[in-house]
């Protein structure tokens, strides 16, 4: 759902990354990160390494902590792989095994495995996109740690531990707790940033809310699909069971009821999944991305605060007649930093707008087309089933 | 003895599809009754549309939604067997009218008169099986009037009468029929809940072996909030289903109490209906079911049929219970989906309102509207889930219990026969003893006793055979109706799903250009 073509380095074959493969062992997912590059900074033209989710987080955090990137929107870290949903259902299925037929159990198991696979695919995608955003950004793609991430053929665990000790996540934590207050407290001279600030603060809370509500809605939808699965299974049992009075009357219906399992429950399930993938996932991603944009504003606001403090310090120094040169130098640097952040921030935020609109457009269209396709499919299957039942 | 299955056990009617009477449907008389402006609409059986629980379905097609969800239990009279009375009622029927058919528009057709069952001297190898004819609206209109009669019943217009403690809900019971036994073709009366209970009380004693007379509404009494619109709708639909089932049975339709209920303007107030409602009856039905489960007596060779039939019934009950549980879950989850969708829709609208890109902003508010429409669709679908599927299943689980009660009744007749036979045996032994002890003055008494019990035994034998015949016939009739009812409801449900999916397609297709317009 990220239209990479939007970036400055579109379709740039100089650095191409994908995650072709992933292994799931209990809780841990091991991603195979595959890189193809023509850049001279890399030692080989092609790499394939194993990375865990924690490695991605490490990479993200080191980039956040890097002063140089303060004026950039840092691509949000991929969320932790969450197999809780299907795992819980598997558990429930296991408990209820005794109360259903072998066939029913096998079918439900199949459905669950498909669900598991869907979660799996989603997490692979979101990790992949993270890397691709880095690779297509002129600054990030040159990052040393990024290169290590792609190249280093050993386990990154040791490096990760060292990094934590070095940075301690100070900057990251600071941002999370204070951004709203600081950002809104800034006396903004620049019209652009004033607007951005207001927009981002408002949008951020609304998109968070929309994401949560979308998640709830999707879950209900999936429950309904599940119920249909049970229902058509039970209907099938009734029609196919030899020891009922129904058997004489509903013989030909068993086939239809089995087909209904496909037409109703599978379609409902796909409708729910596609809505989740295209809409809920979109909202989720942009909630994180908006946060990254806010972080940028925050850093700029801090830089502004630093600059204002340095002004005050300079005045004081001049008054006292002491350390004036130092204070002047400090002030100059603060201003430089602030200007740099403002300039790059403006660029980043502008392309962010465009990126967001395009992503929404693409996903809304795709979702709508899929929903239409599924509903039409359901219509023809239902019509067929109704005809068969009526003709009997 | 009028009618009867003869002395020989009747042959097993394996082939239920004997004698399909080819009968035509009479075209619905389009003359409206003056009292009913909505008559035409009510009875044309237009395409069923979802009726939301909050609106009284006093316009449009009141036949489109049959029945409603009733979580209740069967009350089966355990007055014992009024064998003579009820068997007479069965077997005297020379005009057998059966309402078995519900078209997809919710009509019920009567097919009759046809050959009567259990003729006086024949072994009933010509047990009447109702013809099942499903016809479309078009076919109905094309066919000529023949022997077929129609009877459509609807329960509508719940109205609160009175205030405070004495307030009650009154329902309009409308009948449209071409049956000659009714005074008019179209008529309606107002009835209250206790009237229905009163009807049930009257007919349940007379027709203890009929499956379908059961008043399946016990748990609707008292427990739920009786003023909520949903409750009223549930009850209205349940009452409708009750009446439709009653008139679907040939013998019940013949019962003058039923006719009176439908026709008579003012009914005497039914008293003592309190005793019929409440958890007491629930207990009673459970007790009866347990007793049937403990049946272990094997009677005679025809018992194989009953034994395996009982197995079938029990098995089916289990399956239906499971299905019902699944549908119940669906109803609840769909309700959740409704509320979550509404909430989401509002949230998306908010998001759209702060979106700075105007095309995207517009698209998002359109999306919010689409989700709103979705929610309405889900609501209507939930309604169908419930009223078409869930309540059908609940009814049939109960009705299967009623079938088991019929078996129980037969067992009781058997036991009575057994007891009479053993008493007869004792009397014979007593006579023998007297002969041996040479007490001639008591001999006459003993001989009288023996005669009395001999005739009782032969009476009970006939009773038993008759009950066996009746129960078997009733079970088969019920099974056929159940299967058809089941299938028709499934079709109706699928049609509701189809309708929803169609609307879904339209909603999304309307949204697509909006999404594409984002720039």
Short mmCIF file of C-alpha atoms in Angstrom, two decimals, chain B residues 33-371:
data_model
loop_
_atom_site.label_atom_id
_atom_site.label_comp_id
_atom_site.label_asym_id
_atom_site.label_seq_id
_atom_site.Cartn_x
_atom_site.Cartn_y
_atom_site.Cartn_z
CA UNK B 33 -63.21 -6.88 1.64
CA UNK B 34 -64.57 -3.51 2.46
CA UNK B 35 -63.26 -3.53 5.95
CA UNK B 36 -59.73 -3.80 4.87
CA UNK B 37 -58.16 -1.19 2.72
CA UNK B 38 -54.90 -2.89 2.88
CA UNK B 39 -56.41 -6.15 1.89
CA UNK B 40 -54.95 -6.17 -1.53
CA UNK B 41 -51.52 -5.35 -0.29
CA UNK B 42 -51.70 -7.70 2.59
CA UNK B 43 -52.66 -10.69 0.61
CA UNK B 44 -50.87 -10.29 -2.64
CA UNK B 45 -47.85 -11.82 -1.13
CA UNK B 46 -45.50 -9.33 -2.64
CA UNK B 47 -41.80 -9.81 -2.52
CA UNK B 48 -40.80 -10.15 1.02
CA UNK B 49 -39.01 -7.19 2.38
CA UNK B 50 -37.45 -6.79 5.73
CA UNK B 51 -39.64 -5.20 8.28
CA UNK B 52 -37.73 -3.46 10.99
CA UNK B 53 -38.79 -4.39 14.44
CA UNK B 54 -39.73 -0.87 15.30
CA UNK B 55 -42.45 -0.33 12.77
CA UNK B 56 -45.76 -2.03 13.00
CA UNK B 57 -46.18 -3.80 9.72
CA UNK B 58 -49.54 -2.34 9.01
CA UNK B 59 -48.75 -1.43 5.52
CA UNK B 60 -47.35 -3.36 2.68
CA UNK B 61 -47.19 -7.03 2.76
CA UNK B 62 -48.08 -8.52 6.06
CA UNK B 63 -47.55 -11.96 4.76
CA UNK B 64 -44.02 -11.36 3.82
CA UNK B 65 -42.58 -12.04 7.20
CA UNK B 66 -43.83 -15.22 8.61
CA UNK B 67 -43.53 -16.05 12.16
CA UNK B 68 -40.88 -14.84 14.44
CA UNK B 69 -38.40 -16.05 16.89
CA UNK B 70 -39.94 -17.83 19.75
CA UNK B 71 -37.82 -19.19 22.47
CA UNK B 72 -40.32 -21.33 24.16
CA UNK B 73 -41.29 -24.80 24.93
CA UNK B 74 -43.95 -27.13 23.98
CA UNK B 75 -46.84 -27.60 26.23
CA UNK B 76 -48.21 -30.96 25.69
CA UNK B 77 -51.27 -31.89 27.47
CA UNK B 78 -50.91 -34.85 29.66
CA UNK B 79 -54.61 -35.17 30.20
CA UNK B 80 -54.20 -38.67 29.05
CA UNK B 81 -55.69 -39.97 25.96
CA UNK B 82 -59.20 -39.08 25.08
CA UNK B 83 -58.98 -41.84 22.62
CA UNK B 84 -62.51 -42.04 21.42
CA UNK B 85 -63.05 -38.38 21.05
CA UNK B 86 -59.97 -37.49 19.18
CA UNK B 87 -59.78 -40.54 17.04
CA UNK B 88 -63.28 -39.87 15.93
CA UNK B 89 -62.26 -36.44 14.94
CA UNK B 90 -59.42 -37.76 12.88
CA UNK B 91 -61.14 -40.54 11.20
CA UNK B 92 -64.44 -38.89 10.53
CA UNK B 93 -62.77 -36.44 8.24
CA UNK B 94 -64.09 -37.07 4.83
CA UNK B 95 -62.91 -33.78 3.59
CA UNK B 96 -59.28 -33.58 4.26
CA UNK B 97 -57.96 -30.12 3.78
CA UNK B 98 -54.33 -29.74 4.14
CA UNK B 99 -52.40 -26.55 4.19
CA UNK B 100 -48.92 -27.52 3.56
CA UNK B 101 -47.59 -25.11 1.16
CA UNK B 102 -45.85 -21.85 1.52
CA UNK B 103 -44.83 -20.19 -1.65
CA UNK B 104 -41.84 -18.02 -1.66
CA UNK B 105 -44.14 -15.12 -1.18
CA UNK B 106 -45.44 -16.51 2.01
CA UNK B 107 -48.71 -17.92 0.85
CA UNK B 108 -50.33 -20.98 2.15
CA UNK B 109 -52.41 -23.02 -0.15
CA UNK B 110 -54.91 -25.61 0.70
CA UNK B 111 -55.18 -28.64 -1.42
CA UNK B 112 -58.39 -30.47 -1.09
CA UNK B 113 -60.85 -32.03 -0.76
CA UNK B 114 -59.25 -35.34 -1.36
CA UNK B 115 -59.59 -38.94 -0.44
CA UNK B 116 -60.10 -39.41 3.21
CA UNK B 117 -57.80 -41.48 5.23
CA UNK B 118 -58.65 -44.39 7.40
CA UNK B 119 -61.88 -45.30 5.78
CA UNK B 120 -64.16 -47.36 7.81
CA UNK B 121 -63.32 -50.77 6.61
CA UNK B 122 -60.12 -50.47 4.70
CA UNK B 123 -56.72 -50.98 5.98
CA UNK B 124 -55.41 -47.61 5.29
CA UNK B 125 -52.99 -48.21 2.50
CA UNK B 126 -54.32 -45.05 1.04
CA UNK B 127 -53.21 -42.88 3.84
CA UNK B 128 -53.52 -39.47 2.51
CA UNK B 129 -50.37 -37.64 1.93
CA UNK B 130 -50.77 -33.99 1.28
CA UNK B 131 -49.77 -32.84 -2.11
CA UNK B 132 -46.96 -30.49 -2.07
CA UNK B 133 -47.25 -27.97 -4.75
CA UNK B 134 -44.97 -25.03 -4.95
CA UNK B 135 -46.07 -22.45 -7.37
CA UNK B 136 -44.85 -19.08 -8.40
CA UNK B 137 -47.09 -16.07 -8.54
CA UNK B 138 -47.27 -16.44 -12.29
CA UNK B 139 -48.28 -20.03 -12.19
CA UNK B 140 -50.93 -19.28 -9.64
CA UNK B 141 -52.50 -16.69 -11.81
CA UNK B 142 -52.52 -18.94 -14.80
CA UNK B 143 -54.19 -21.88 -13.23
CA UNK B 144 -57.88 -22.27 -13.13
CA UNK B 145 -59.89 -22.59 -10.02
CA UNK B 146 -60.23 -26.17 -9.14
CA UNK B 147 -60.46 -28.07 -5.98
CA UNK B 148 -57.84 -26.09 -4.26
CA UNK B 149 -58.63 -23.66 -1.55
CA UNK B 150 -56.62 -20.99 0.04
CA UNK B 151 -56.21 -19.79 3.52
CA UNK B 152 -53.89 -17.03 4.47
CA UNK B 153 -53.52 -15.72 7.93
CA UNK B 154 -51.70 -12.71 9.22
CA UNK B 155 -51.29 -11.22 12.63
CA UNK B 156 -50.64 -7.52 12.53
CA UNK B 157 -51.25 -4.12 14.08
CA UNK B 158 -50.35 -4.62 17.67
CA UNK B 159 -52.11 -1.95 19.66
CA UNK B 160 -52.00 -1.11 23.26
CA UNK B 161 -55.42 -1.00 24.81
CA UNK B 162 -56.08 0.53 28.17
CA UNK B 163 -53.76 1.96 30.75
CA UNK B 164 -51.68 0.94 33.63
CA UNK B 165 -52.28 -2.38 35.26
CA UNK B 166 -55.08 -3.42 32.98
CA UNK B 167 -53.40 -2.51 29.77
CA UNK B 168 -52.93 -5.20 27.21
CA UNK B 169 -51.81 -5.64 23.67
CA UNK B 170 -54.39 -6.38 21.03
CA UNK B 171 -53.55 -7.89 17.67
CA UNK B 172 -55.39 -7.93 14.44
CA UNK B 173 -55.93 -11.39 13.07
CA UNK B 174 -56.74 -11.27 9.40
CA UNK B 175 -57.88 -14.18 7.35
CA UNK B 176 -58.30 -14.49 3.68
CA UNK B 177 -59.71 -17.68 2.39
CA UNK B 178 -61.68 -19.39 -0.27
CA UNK B 179 -62.78 -22.17 2.00
CA UNK B 180 -66.53 -22.51 1.99
CA UNK B 181 -66.75 -23.29 5.68
CA UNK B 182 -66.05 -19.68 6.54
CA UNK B 183 -68.71 -17.07 6.36
CA UNK B 184 -66.67 -14.57 4.44
CA UNK B 185 -63.73 -14.56 2.13
CA UNK B 186 -61.81 -11.87 3.92
CA UNK B 187 -62.27 -10.95 7.51
CA UNK B 188 -60.40 -9.91 10.55
CA UNK B 189 -60.86 -9.81 14.26
CA UNK B 190 -58.94 -8.44 17.17
CA UNK B 191 -57.48 -10.79 19.67
CA UNK B 192 -55.36 -10.47 22.72
CA UNK B 193 -52.69 -12.78 23.99
CA UNK B 194 -54.93 -14.56 26.47
CA UNK B 195 -57.32 -15.33 23.62
CA UNK B 196 -54.55 -17.24 21.94
CA UNK B 197 -53.81 -19.08 25.12
CA UNK B 198 -57.48 -19.87 25.46
CA UNK B 199 -57.58 -21.30 21.96
CA UNK B 200 -54.60 -23.43 22.74
CA UNK B 201 -56.20 -24.72 25.87
CA UNK B 202 -59.33 -25.69 24.01
CA UNK B 203 -57.69 -27.53 21.19
CA UNK B 204 -54.80 -29.16 22.97
CA UNK B 205 -57.07 -31.45 24.91
CA UNK B 206 -58.91 -32.55 21.83
CA UNK B 207 -55.91 -33.07 19.61
CA UNK B 208 -53.28 -34.53 21.81
CA UNK B 209 -51.60 -36.37 19.00
CA UNK B 210 -51.32 -33.46 16.65
CA UNK B 211 -47.89 -32.00 16.28
CA UNK B 212 -48.09 -28.35 15.51
CA UNK B 213 -50.72 -27.14 17.89
CA UNK B 214 -48.07 -26.44 20.48
CA UNK B 215 -48.03 -23.01 21.89
CA UNK B 216 -44.38 -22.31 21.58
CA UNK B 217 -44.33 -19.10 23.42
CA UNK B 218 -43.91 -19.93 27.02
CA UNK B 219 -40.78 -18.01 27.67
CA UNK B 220 -42.14 -14.92 26.02
CA UNK B 221 -44.49 -14.59 28.91
CA UNK B 222 -43.38 -12.28 31.59
CA UNK B 223 -39.64 -12.45 31.29
CA UNK B 224 -38.79 -9.92 28.67
CA UNK B 225 -39.53 -6.24 28.78
CA UNK B 226 -43.04 -6.46 27.46
CA UNK B 227 -43.19 -2.87 26.31
CA UNK B 228 -40.20 -2.88 24.01
CA UNK B 229 -40.89 -2.75 20.31
CA UNK B 230 -38.71 -5.74 19.75
CA UNK B 231 -40.67 -7.82 22.22
CA UNK B 232 -43.95 -6.85 20.63
CA UNK B 233 -42.64 -7.75 17.22
CA UNK B 234 -41.33 -11.08 18.41
CA UNK B 235 -44.63 -11.89 19.97
CA UNK B 236 -46.66 -10.74 17.00
CA UNK B 237 -44.61 -12.89 14.66
CA UNK B 238 -44.80 -15.85 17.02
CA UNK B 239 -48.56 -15.60 17.23
CA UNK B 240 -48.71 -15.50 13.48
CA UNK B 241 -46.59 -18.55 13.15
CA UNK B 242 -48.71 -20.30 15.72
CA UNK B 243 -51.91 -19.70 13.82
CA UNK B 244 -50.35 -20.62 10.52
CA UNK B 245 -49.19 -23.88 11.93
CA UNK B 246 -52.57 -24.56 13.44
CA UNK B 247 -54.48 -24.06 10.22
CA UNK B 248 -51.87 -26.05 8.36
CA UNK B 249 -53.09 -29.14 10.08
CA UNK B 250 -56.18 -30.68 8.56
CA UNK B 251 -57.82 -31.74 11.78
CA UNK B 252 -57.20 -28.50 13.58
CA UNK B 253 -58.64 -26.52 10.76
CA UNK B 254 -61.80 -28.53 11.11
CA UNK B 255 -62.08 -27.76 14.75
CA UNK B 256 -64.91 -25.33 15.41
CA UNK B 257 -62.91 -23.61 18.13
CA UNK B 258 -60.31 -22.68 15.58
CA UNK B 259 -62.89 -21.33 13.23
CA UNK B 260 -64.52 -19.42 15.98
CA UNK B 261 -61.21 -17.93 16.94
CA UNK B 262 -60.68 -16.67 13.43
CA UNK B 263 -64.18 -15.50 12.71
CA UNK B 264 -66.09 -14.49 15.74
CA UNK B 265 -66.11 -10.84 16.59
CA UNK B 266 -66.06 -11.10 20.33
CA UNK B 267 -64.62 -14.01 22.15
CA UNK B 268 -65.54 -14.73 25.75
CA UNK B 269 -62.59 -13.84 27.87
CA UNK B 270 -60.38 -16.83 28.45
CA UNK B 271 -59.82 -17.44 32.10
CA UNK B 272 -57.29 -19.49 33.93
CA UNK B 273 -54.75 -18.93 31.25
CA UNK B 274 -52.25 -18.07 33.91
CA UNK B 275 -51.89 -21.72 34.62
CA UNK B 276 -50.78 -22.32 31.09
CA UNK B 277 -47.98 -19.87 31.08
CA UNK B 278 -44.79 -19.69 32.90
CA UNK B 279 -42.00 -21.99 33.88
CA UNK B 280 -44.35 -24.63 35.25
CA UNK B 281 -45.12 -25.86 31.80
CA UNK B 282 -41.49 -25.86 30.88
CA UNK B 283 -40.90 -28.25 33.72
CA UNK B 284 -43.76 -30.41 32.59
CA UNK B 285 -42.49 -30.79 29.07
CA UNK B 286 -39.04 -31.67 30.29
CA UNK B 287 -40.44 -34.31 32.55
CA UNK B 288 -42.35 -35.82 29.68
CA UNK B 289 -39.30 -35.81 27.47
CA UNK B 290 -37.31 -37.57 30.12
CA UNK B 291 -39.98 -40.22 30.46
CA UNK B 292 -39.84 -40.86 26.74
CA UNK B 293 -36.11 -41.20 26.91
CA UNK B 294 -36.47 -43.89 29.47
CA UNK B 295 -38.75 -45.96 27.31
CA UNK B 296 -37.37 -49.41 27.05
CA UNK B 297 -40.45 -51.54 26.49
CA UNK B 298 -40.55 -53.29 23.23
CA UNK B 299 -44.07 -53.94 22.13
CA UNK B 300 -44.49 -55.80 18.92
CA UNK B 301 -42.86 -56.03 15.57
CA UNK B 302 -44.20 -52.72 14.39
CA UNK B 303 -42.27 -51.18 17.18
CA UNK B 304 -39.14 -51.28 15.09
CA UNK B 305 -40.53 -48.45 13.13
CA UNK B 306 -41.17 -46.44 16.26
CA UNK B 307 -37.87 -47.30 17.77
CA UNK B 308 -35.85 -46.22 14.80
CA UNK B 309 -38.09 -43.22 14.30
CA UNK B 310 -37.46 -42.12 17.85
CA UNK B 311 -33.76 -42.44 17.23
CA UNK B 312 -34.09 -40.30 14.16
CA UNK B 313 -36.05 -37.68 15.99
CA UNK B 314 -33.56 -37.47 18.81
CA UNK B 315 -30.65 -37.30 16.46
CA UNK B 316 -32.31 -34.60 14.46
CA UNK B 317 -33.07 -32.62 17.56
CA UNK B 318 -29.39 -32.60 18.41
CA UNK B 319 -28.41 -31.44 14.97
CA UNK B 320 -30.99 -28.70 14.96
CA UNK B 321 -29.89 -27.53 18.35
CA UNK B 322 -26.36 -27.16 17.11
CA UNK B 323 -27.49 -25.34 14.05
CA UNK B 324 -29.63 -23.07 16.14
CA UNK B 325 -26.68 -22.26 18.39
CA UNK B 326 -24.63 -21.33 15.35
CA UNK B 327 -27.38 -19.09 14.01
CA UNK B 328 -27.79 -17.50 17.42
CA UNK B 329 -24.11 -16.67 17.42
CA UNK B 330 -24.52 -15.15 13.98
CA UNK B 331 -27.36 -12.94 15.14
CA UNK B 332 -25.29 -11.62 18.01
CA UNK B 333 -22.17 -11.05 15.99
CA UNK B 334 -24.11 -9.30 13.31
CA UNK B 335 -25.59 -6.96 15.90
CA UNK B 336 -22.06 -6.20 17.04
CA UNK B 337 -21.04 -5.59 13.47
CA UNK B 338 -23.87 -3.11 13.14
CA UNK B 339 -22.84 -1.03 16.09
CA UNK B 340 -19.15 -1.20 15.22
CA UNK B 341 -19.89 -0.09 11.70
CA UNK B 342 -21.86 2.93 12.86
CA UNK B 343 -19.08 3.94 15.19
CA UNK B 344 -16.52 3.51 12.45
CA UNK B 345 -18.61 5.52 10.03
CA UNK B 346 -18.66 8.47 12.41
CA UNK B 347 -14.96 8.19 12.93
CA UNK B 348 -14.26 8.24 9.21
CA UNK B 349 -16.50 11.28 8.83
CA UNK B 350 -14.44 13.06 11.47
CA UNK B 351 -11.25 12.10 9.71
CA UNK B 352 -12.64 13.41 6.46
CA UNK B 353 -13.53 16.70 8.06
CA UNK B 354 -9.93 17.40 9.08
CA UNK B 355 -8.35 16.11 5.89
CA UNK B 356 -6.73 19.01 4.10
CA UNK B 357 -6.84 17.57 0.61
CA UNK B 358 -10.33 18.40 -0.53
CA UNK B 359 -10.88 15.48 -2.88
CA UNK B 360 -9.70 13.01 -0.27
CA UNK B 361 -11.82 14.76 2.30
CA UNK B 362 -14.87 14.35 0.15
CA UNK B 363 -14.06 10.72 -0.54
CA UNK B 364 -13.71 10.02 3.16
CA UNK B 365 -17.07 11.53 3.96
CA UNK B 366 -18.54 9.48 1.14
CA UNK B 367 -16.91 6.43 2.66
CA UNK B 368 -18.57 7.31 5.94
CA UNK B 369 -21.91 7.34 4.18
CA UNK B 370 -21.23 4.01 2.54
CA UNK B 371 -20.43 2.51 5.92
#
